[in-house]
Amino acid sequence: ILSPVFLITAIAIKATDHGPIFYKQVRLTKDGKEFKILKFRSMRVDAEKDGVARLSTGENDNRITSVGKIIRACRDELPQLFNILKGDLSIVGPRPERPEIASQYYKEMPEFALRLQAKAGLTGYAQVYGKYNTTPYDKLTMDLMYIAHPSIVEDLKIMLFIFTREYRRRGRKSDYCNGVLQTLTVHIFKKCKM
């Protein structure tokens, strides 16, 4: 079902800057185990050429490619389904952090390590109930509340919330995403004819 989306996205990334399609990044999951998360590459290849891990500054981050803006608007988590199938991620759990970012949080909040009592997830309590500007401490509190009270019902509520939010969001953005996909397809075919 998702293969056309994967294919169009892969071709668009390759056609615009000829760099790799996927981006692998080390993240932490349960008990501090490291794994490589798989994402569509939405930033320039040299986005962290200085070796310093840094969070994206949002929409105006100049490291994000033109295709990357579209990927982020239409969700770039699809390749992480492979991480779920591999057992690195669960569907619901605390957001997997990069070791470098996690070590910064440990200095400010030693209790941040408690998040590693649960397997990291594609989505989670803090992602659903928090906002983009929710403080790391508040997100930590939300994750710890989730971990302290595991519940299949809560997992189902989070998944349902994600699907309904995406459905509503897609209602507003679906024309945008569909238009973008059409534009990318035309762009790809023009490149192929050259």
PDB file of C-alpha atoms in Angstrom:
ATOM      1  CA  ILE A   1       0.000   0.000   0.000  1.00  0.00           C
ATOM      2  CA  LEU A   2       2.779   2.422   0.940  1.00  0.00           C
ATOM      3  CA  SER A   3       5.205   1.398  -1.800  1.00  0.00           C
ATOM      4  CA  PRO A   4       4.136   4.184  -4.235  1.00  0.00           C
ATOM      5  CA  VAL A   5       4.739   6.773  -1.494  1.00  0.00           C
ATOM      6  CA  PHE A   6       8.151   5.239  -0.742  1.00  0.00           C
ATOM      7  CA  LEU A   7       9.019   5.173  -4.445  1.00  0.00           C
ATOM      8  CA  ILE A   8       7.953   8.755  -5.210  1.00  0.00           C
ATOM      9  CA  THR A   9       9.721  10.066  -2.098  1.00  0.00           C
ATOM     10  CA  ALA A  10      12.903   8.134  -2.892  1.00  0.00           C
ATOM     11  CA  ILE A  11      13.001   9.375  -6.488  1.00  0.00           C
ATOM     12  CA  ALA A  12      12.311  12.967  -5.391  1.00  0.00           C
ATOM     13  CA  ILE A  13      15.147  12.927  -2.857  1.00  0.00           C
ATOM     14  CA  LYS A  14      17.576  11.400  -5.349  1.00  0.00           C
ATOM     15  CA  ALA A  15      16.519  13.680  -8.214  1.00  0.00           C
ATOM     16  CA  THR A  16      16.905  16.922  -6.281  1.00  0.00           C
ATOM     17  CA  ASP A  17      20.323  16.571  -4.699  1.00  0.00           C
ATOM     18  CA  HIS A  18      21.630  13.107  -5.672  1.00  0.00           C
ATOM     19  CA  GLY A  19      22.411  12.259  -2.038  1.00  0.00           C
ATOM     20  CA  PRO A  20      21.324   9.152  -0.155  1.00  0.00           C
ATOM     21  CA  ILE A  21      17.590   8.505   0.165  1.00  0.00           C
ATOM     22  CA  PHE A  22      17.631   7.317   3.738  1.00  0.00           C
ATOM     23  CA  TYR A  23      19.242   8.763   6.792  1.00  0.00           C
ATOM     24  CA  LYS A  24      20.305   6.497   9.614  1.00  0.00           C
ATOM     25  CA  GLN A  25      20.854   7.965  13.020  1.00  0.00           C
ATOM     26  CA  VAL A  26      21.819   6.349  16.316  1.00  0.00           C
ATOM     27  CA  ARG A  27      19.051   6.535  18.910  1.00  0.00           C
ATOM     28  CA  LEU A  28      18.453   5.077  22.354  1.00  0.00           C
ATOM     29  CA  THR A  29      15.758   2.613  23.348  1.00  0.00           C
ATOM     30  CA  LYS A  30      15.072   0.427  26.382  1.00  0.00           C
ATOM     31  CA  ASP A  31      17.986  -0.001  28.818  1.00  0.00           C
ATOM     32  CA  GLY A  32      20.091   2.461  26.799  1.00  0.00           C
ATOM     33  CA  LYS A  33      20.453   0.070  23.872  1.00  0.00           C
ATOM     34  CA  GLU A  34      21.539   1.914  20.747  1.00  0.00           C
ATOM     35  CA  PHE A  35      19.908   1.299  17.384  1.00  0.00           C
ATOM     36  CA  LYS A  36      19.895   3.037  14.017  1.00  0.00           C
ATOM     37  CA  ILE A  37      16.618   4.743  13.245  1.00  0.00           C
ATOM     38  CA  LEU A  38      15.700   4.909   9.567  1.00  0.00           C
ATOM     39  CA  LYS A  39      14.242   8.081   8.087  1.00  0.00           C
ATOM     40  CA  PHE A  40      13.817   9.662   4.711  1.00  0.00           C
ATOM     41  CA  ARG A  41      16.635  12.194   4.440  1.00  0.00           C
ATOM     42  CA  SER A  42      15.113  15.646   4.768  1.00  0.00           C
ATOM     43  CA  MET A  43      18.296  17.649   5.400  1.00  0.00           C
ATOM     44  CA  ARG A  44      21.395  18.380   3.399  1.00  0.00           C
ATOM     45  CA  VAL A  45      23.994  15.619   3.427  1.00  0.00           C
ATOM     46  CA  ASP A  46      26.401  17.909   5.337  1.00  0.00           C
ATOM     47  CA  ALA A  47      23.800  19.090   7.880  1.00  0.00           C
ATOM     48  CA  GLU A  48      26.052  18.124  10.792  1.00  0.00           C
ATOM     49  CA  LYS A  49      29.442  18.257   9.107  1.00  0.00           C
ATOM     50  CA  ASP A  50      30.979  19.689  12.267  1.00  0.00           C
ATOM     51  CA  GLY A  51      29.963  16.522  14.136  1.00  0.00           C
ATOM     52  CA  VAL A  52      27.799  18.405  16.643  1.00  0.00           C
ATOM     53  CA  ALA A  53      24.346  16.909  17.219  1.00  0.00           C
ATOM     54  CA  ARG A  54      21.662  19.563  17.242  1.00  0.00           C
ATOM     55  CA  LEU A  55      17.906  19.592  17.120  1.00  0.00           C
ATOM     56  CA  SER A  56      16.151  21.108  14.133  1.00  0.00           C
ATOM     57  CA  THR A  57      15.142  24.710  14.659  1.00  0.00           C
ATOM     58  CA  GLY A  58      11.871  24.119  12.813  1.00  0.00           C
ATOM     59  CA  GLU A  59      10.492  25.125   9.445  1.00  0.00           C
ATOM     60  CA  ASN A  60      13.120  27.806   8.823  1.00  0.00           C
ATOM     61  CA  ASP A  61      16.098  25.526   9.472  1.00  0.00           C
ATOM     62  CA  ASN A  62      18.356  26.161   6.457  1.00  0.00           C
ATOM     63  CA  ARG A  63      19.638  22.572   6.583  1.00  0.00           C
ATOM     64  CA  ILE A  64      16.240  21.249   5.421  1.00  0.00           C
ATOM     65  CA  THR A  65      16.065  20.576   1.674  1.00  0.00           C
ATOM     66  CA  SER A  66      13.127  21.619  -0.508  1.00  0.00           C
ATOM     67  CA  VAL A  67      11.965  17.993  -0.691  1.00  0.00           C
ATOM     68  CA  GLY A  68      12.666  17.716   3.043  1.00  0.00           C
ATOM     69  CA  LYS A  69      10.103  20.435   3.773  1.00  0.00           C
ATOM     70  CA  ILE A  70       7.511  18.395   1.916  1.00  0.00           C
ATOM     71  CA  ILE A  71       8.531  15.152   3.619  1.00  0.00           C
ATOM     72  CA  ARG A  72       8.237  16.799   7.029  1.00  0.00           C
ATOM     73  CA  ALA A  73       4.875  18.338   6.175  1.00  0.00           C
ATOM     74  CA  CYS A  74       3.522  14.992   4.990  1.00  0.00           C
ATOM     75  CA  ARG A  75       5.297  12.941   7.722  1.00  0.00           C
ATOM     76  CA  ASP A  76       8.695  11.319   7.392  1.00  0.00           C
ATOM     77  CA  GLU A  77       8.195   8.459   9.853  1.00  0.00           C
ATOM     78  CA  LEU A  78       7.215   5.816   7.293  1.00  0.00           C
ATOM     79  CA  PRO A  79      10.664   4.150   7.095  1.00  0.00           C
ATOM     80  CA  GLN A  80      10.525   3.692  10.875  1.00  0.00           C
ATOM     81  CA  LEU A  81       7.991   0.922  10.240  1.00  0.00           C
ATOM     82  CA  PHE A  82      11.081  -1.166   9.404  1.00  0.00           C
ATOM     83  CA  ASN A  83      12.485  -0.339  12.857  1.00  0.00           C
ATOM     84  CA  ILE A  84       9.220  -1.570  14.383  1.00  0.00           C
ATOM     85  CA  LEU A  85       9.338  -4.801  12.369  1.00  0.00           C
ATOM     86  CA  LYS A  86      12.983  -5.269  13.416  1.00  0.00           C
ATOM     87  CA  GLY A  87      12.040  -4.857  17.086  1.00  0.00           C
ATOM     88  CA  ASP A  88      14.006  -1.645  17.691  1.00  0.00           C
ATOM     89  CA  LEU A  89      10.874   0.438  18.241  1.00  0.00           C
ATOM     90  CA  SER A  90       7.386  -0.146  19.511  1.00  0.00           C
ATOM     91  CA  ILE A  91       4.429   1.702  18.049  1.00  0.00           C
ATOM     92  CA  VAL A  92       3.855   3.616  21.300  1.00  0.00           C
ATOM     93  CA  GLY A  93       6.590   4.602  23.740  1.00  0.00           C
ATOM     94  CA  PRO A  94       8.876   7.481  24.670  1.00  0.00           C
ATOM     95  CA  ARG A  95      10.496   9.270  21.752  1.00  0.00           C
ATOM     96  CA  PRO A  96      13.900   7.765  20.928  1.00  0.00           C
ATOM     97  CA  GLU A  97      16.603  10.339  21.615  1.00  0.00           C
ATOM     98  CA  ARG A  98      20.071  10.644  20.178  1.00  0.00           C
ATOM     99  CA  PRO A  99      22.784   9.694  22.695  1.00  0.00           C
ATOM    100  CA  GLU A 100      24.373  13.168  22.444  1.00  0.00           C
ATOM    101  CA  ILE A 101      21.078  14.948  23.108  1.00  0.00           C
ATOM    102  CA  ALA A 102      20.196  12.478  25.880  1.00  0.00           C
ATOM    103  CA  SER A 103      23.525  13.149  27.634  1.00  0.00           C
ATOM    104  CA  GLN A 104      22.738  16.886  27.614  1.00  0.00           C
ATOM    105  CA  TYR A 105      19.346  16.139  29.186  1.00  0.00           C
ATOM    106  CA  TYR A 106      20.972  13.855  31.807  1.00  0.00           C
ATOM    107  CA  LYS A 107      23.093  16.777  33.007  1.00  0.00           C
ATOM    108  CA  GLU A 108      20.033  19.001  33.429  1.00  0.00           C
ATOM    109  CA  MET A 109      17.642  16.251  34.573  1.00  0.00           C
ATOM    110  CA  PRO A 110      19.273  13.061  35.893  1.00  0.00           C
ATOM    111  CA  GLU A 111      15.827  11.449  36.014  1.00  0.00           C
ATOM    112  CA  PHE A 112      15.793  11.572  32.205  1.00  0.00           C
ATOM    113  CA  ALA A 113      17.471   8.139  32.284  1.00  0.00           C
ATOM    114  CA  LEU A 114      14.212   6.710  33.695  1.00  0.00           C
ATOM    115  CA  ARG A 115      12.691   7.005  30.203  1.00  0.00           C
ATOM    116  CA  LEU A 116      14.900   4.111  29.162  1.00  0.00           C
ATOM    117  CA  GLN A 117      12.787   1.713  31.249  1.00  0.00           C
ATOM    118  CA  ALA A 118      10.515   1.330  28.225  1.00  0.00           C
ATOM    119  CA  LYS A 119      11.121   0.628  24.565  1.00  0.00           C
ATOM    120  CA  ALA A 120      11.140   3.782  22.473  1.00  0.00           C
ATOM    121  CA  GLY A 121       8.151   4.307  20.208  1.00  0.00           C
ATOM    122  CA  LEU A 122       7.150   5.703  16.854  1.00  0.00           C
ATOM    123  CA  THR A 123       4.733   7.904  18.782  1.00  0.00           C
ATOM    124  CA  GLY A 124       4.100   8.397  22.444  1.00  0.00           C
ATOM    125  CA  TYR A 125       2.219  10.065  25.234  1.00  0.00           C
ATOM    126  CA  ALA A 126       4.410  13.189  25.205  1.00  0.00           C
ATOM    127  CA  GLN A 127       4.164  13.545  21.413  1.00  0.00           C
ATOM    128  CA  VAL A 128       0.375  13.293  21.524  1.00  0.00           C
ATOM    129  CA  TYR A 129      -0.412  15.345  24.602  1.00  0.00           C
ATOM    130  CA  GLY A 130       2.544  17.713  24.473  1.00  0.00           C
ATOM    131  CA  LYS A 131       3.152  20.408  21.912  1.00  0.00           C
ATOM    132  CA  TYR A 132       6.194  21.407  19.907  1.00  0.00           C
ATOM    133  CA  ASN A 133       7.115  24.001  22.542  1.00  0.00           C
ATOM    134  CA  THR A 134       6.479  21.741  25.566  1.00  0.00           C
ATOM    135  CA  THR A 135       9.585  21.835  27.752  1.00  0.00           C
ATOM    136  CA  PRO A 136      11.815  18.750  27.894  1.00  0.00           C
ATOM    137  CA  TYR A 137      11.014  18.447  31.619  1.00  0.00           C
ATOM    138  CA  ASP A 138       7.260  18.395  30.953  1.00  0.00           C
ATOM    139  CA  LYS A 139       7.742  15.833  28.169  1.00  0.00           C
ATOM    140  CA  LEU A 140       9.806  13.747  30.583  1.00  0.00           C
ATOM    141  CA  THR A 141       6.991  13.947  33.162  1.00  0.00           C
ATOM    142  CA  MET A 142       4.474  12.796  30.545  1.00  0.00           C
ATOM    143  CA  ASP A 143       6.712   9.905  29.458  1.00  0.00           C
ATOM    144  CA  LEU A 144       7.232   8.807  33.070  1.00  0.00           C
ATOM    145  CA  MET A 145       3.471   8.901  33.704  1.00  0.00           C
ATOM    146  CA  TYR A 146       3.005   6.677  30.654  1.00  0.00           C
ATOM    147  CA  ILE A 147       5.753   4.265  31.756  1.00  0.00           C
ATOM    148  CA  ALA A 148       4.413   4.092  35.334  1.00  0.00           C
ATOM    149  CA  HIS A 149       0.940   3.075  34.156  1.00  0.00           C
ATOM    150  CA  PRO A 150       1.276   0.783  31.129  1.00  0.00           C
ATOM    151  CA  SER A 151      -2.057   0.171  29.503  1.00  0.00           C
ATOM    152  CA  ILE A 152      -3.179  -1.330  26.225  1.00  0.00           C
ATOM    153  CA  VAL A 153      -6.201   0.970  26.424  1.00  0.00           C
ATOM    154  CA  GLU A 154      -3.909   4.035  26.657  1.00  0.00           C
ATOM    155  CA  ASP A 155      -1.822   2.734  23.734  1.00  0.00           C
ATOM    156  CA  LEU A 156      -4.994   2.337  21.673  1.00  0.00           C
ATOM    157  CA  LYS A 157      -6.126   5.855  22.653  1.00  0.00           C
ATOM    158  CA  ILE A 158      -2.772   7.278  21.571  1.00  0.00           C
ATOM    159  CA  MET A 159      -2.889   5.403  18.251  1.00  0.00           C
ATOM    160  CA  LEU A 160      -6.502   6.469  17.674  1.00  0.00           C
ATOM    161  CA  PHE A 161      -5.590  10.050  18.499  1.00  0.00           C
ATOM    162  CA  ILE A 162      -2.721   9.939  15.983  1.00  0.00           C
ATOM    163  CA  PHE A 163      -4.958   8.545  13.239  1.00  0.00           C
ATOM    164  CA  THR A 164      -7.747  11.062  13.874  1.00  0.00           C
ATOM    165  CA  ARG A 165      -5.273  13.954  14.151  1.00  0.00           C
ATOM    166  CA  GLU A 166      -3.598  12.888  10.915  1.00  0.00           C
ATOM    167  CA  TYR A 167      -6.977  12.514   9.235  1.00  0.00           C
ATOM    168  CA  ARG A 168      -7.978  16.045  10.284  1.00  0.00           C
ATOM    169  CA  ARG A 169      -4.533  17.371   9.411  1.00  0.00           C
ATOM    170  CA  ARG A 170      -4.570  15.615   6.068  1.00  0.00           C
ATOM    171  CA  GLY A 171      -7.967  17.166   5.393  1.00  0.00           C
ATOM    172  CA  ARG A 172      -6.260  20.555   5.598  1.00  0.00           C
ATOM    173  CA  LYS A 173      -2.990  19.486   4.034  1.00  0.00           C
ATOM    174  CA  SER A 174      -4.071  16.699   1.703  1.00  0.00           C
ATOM    175  CA  ASP A 175      -4.522  19.105  -1.183  1.00  0.00           C
ATOM    176  CA  TYR A 176      -1.052  20.454  -0.431  1.00  0.00           C
ATOM    177  CA  CYS A 177       0.524  16.984  -0.190  1.00  0.00           C
ATOM    178  CA  ASN A 178      -1.309  15.707  -3.277  1.00  0.00           C
ATOM    179  CA  GLY A 179      -0.295  18.800  -5.228  1.00  0.00           C
ATOM    180  CA  VAL A 180       3.275  18.351  -4.107  1.00  0.00           C
ATOM    181  CA  LEU A 181       3.279  14.682  -5.120  1.00  0.00           C
ATOM    182  CA  GLN A 182       1.970  15.628  -8.556  1.00  0.00           C
ATOM    183  CA  THR A 183       4.609  18.360  -8.908  1.00  0.00           C
ATOM    184  CA  LEU A 184       7.368  15.965  -7.816  1.00  0.00           C
ATOM    185  CA  THR A 185       6.163  13.323 -10.255  1.00  0.00           C
ATOM    186  CA  VAL A 186       6.230  15.829 -13.138  1.00  0.00           C
ATOM    187  CA  HIS A 187       9.689  17.024 -12.007  1.00  0.00           C
ATOM    188  CA  ILE A 188      10.986  13.436 -11.881  1.00  0.00           C
ATOM    189  CA  PHE A 189       9.686  12.610 -15.349  1.00  0.00           C
ATOM    190  CA  LYS A 190      11.262  15.780 -16.758  1.00  0.00           C
ATOM    191  CA  LYS A 191      14.601  14.815 -15.167  1.00  0.00           C
ATOM    192  CA  CYS A 192      14.351  11.295 -16.570  1.00  0.00           C
ATOM    193  CA  LYS A 193      13.726  12.558 -20.111  1.00  0.00           C
ATOM    194  CA  MET A 194      16.913  14.672 -20.055  1.00  0.00           C
TER     195      MET A 194
END
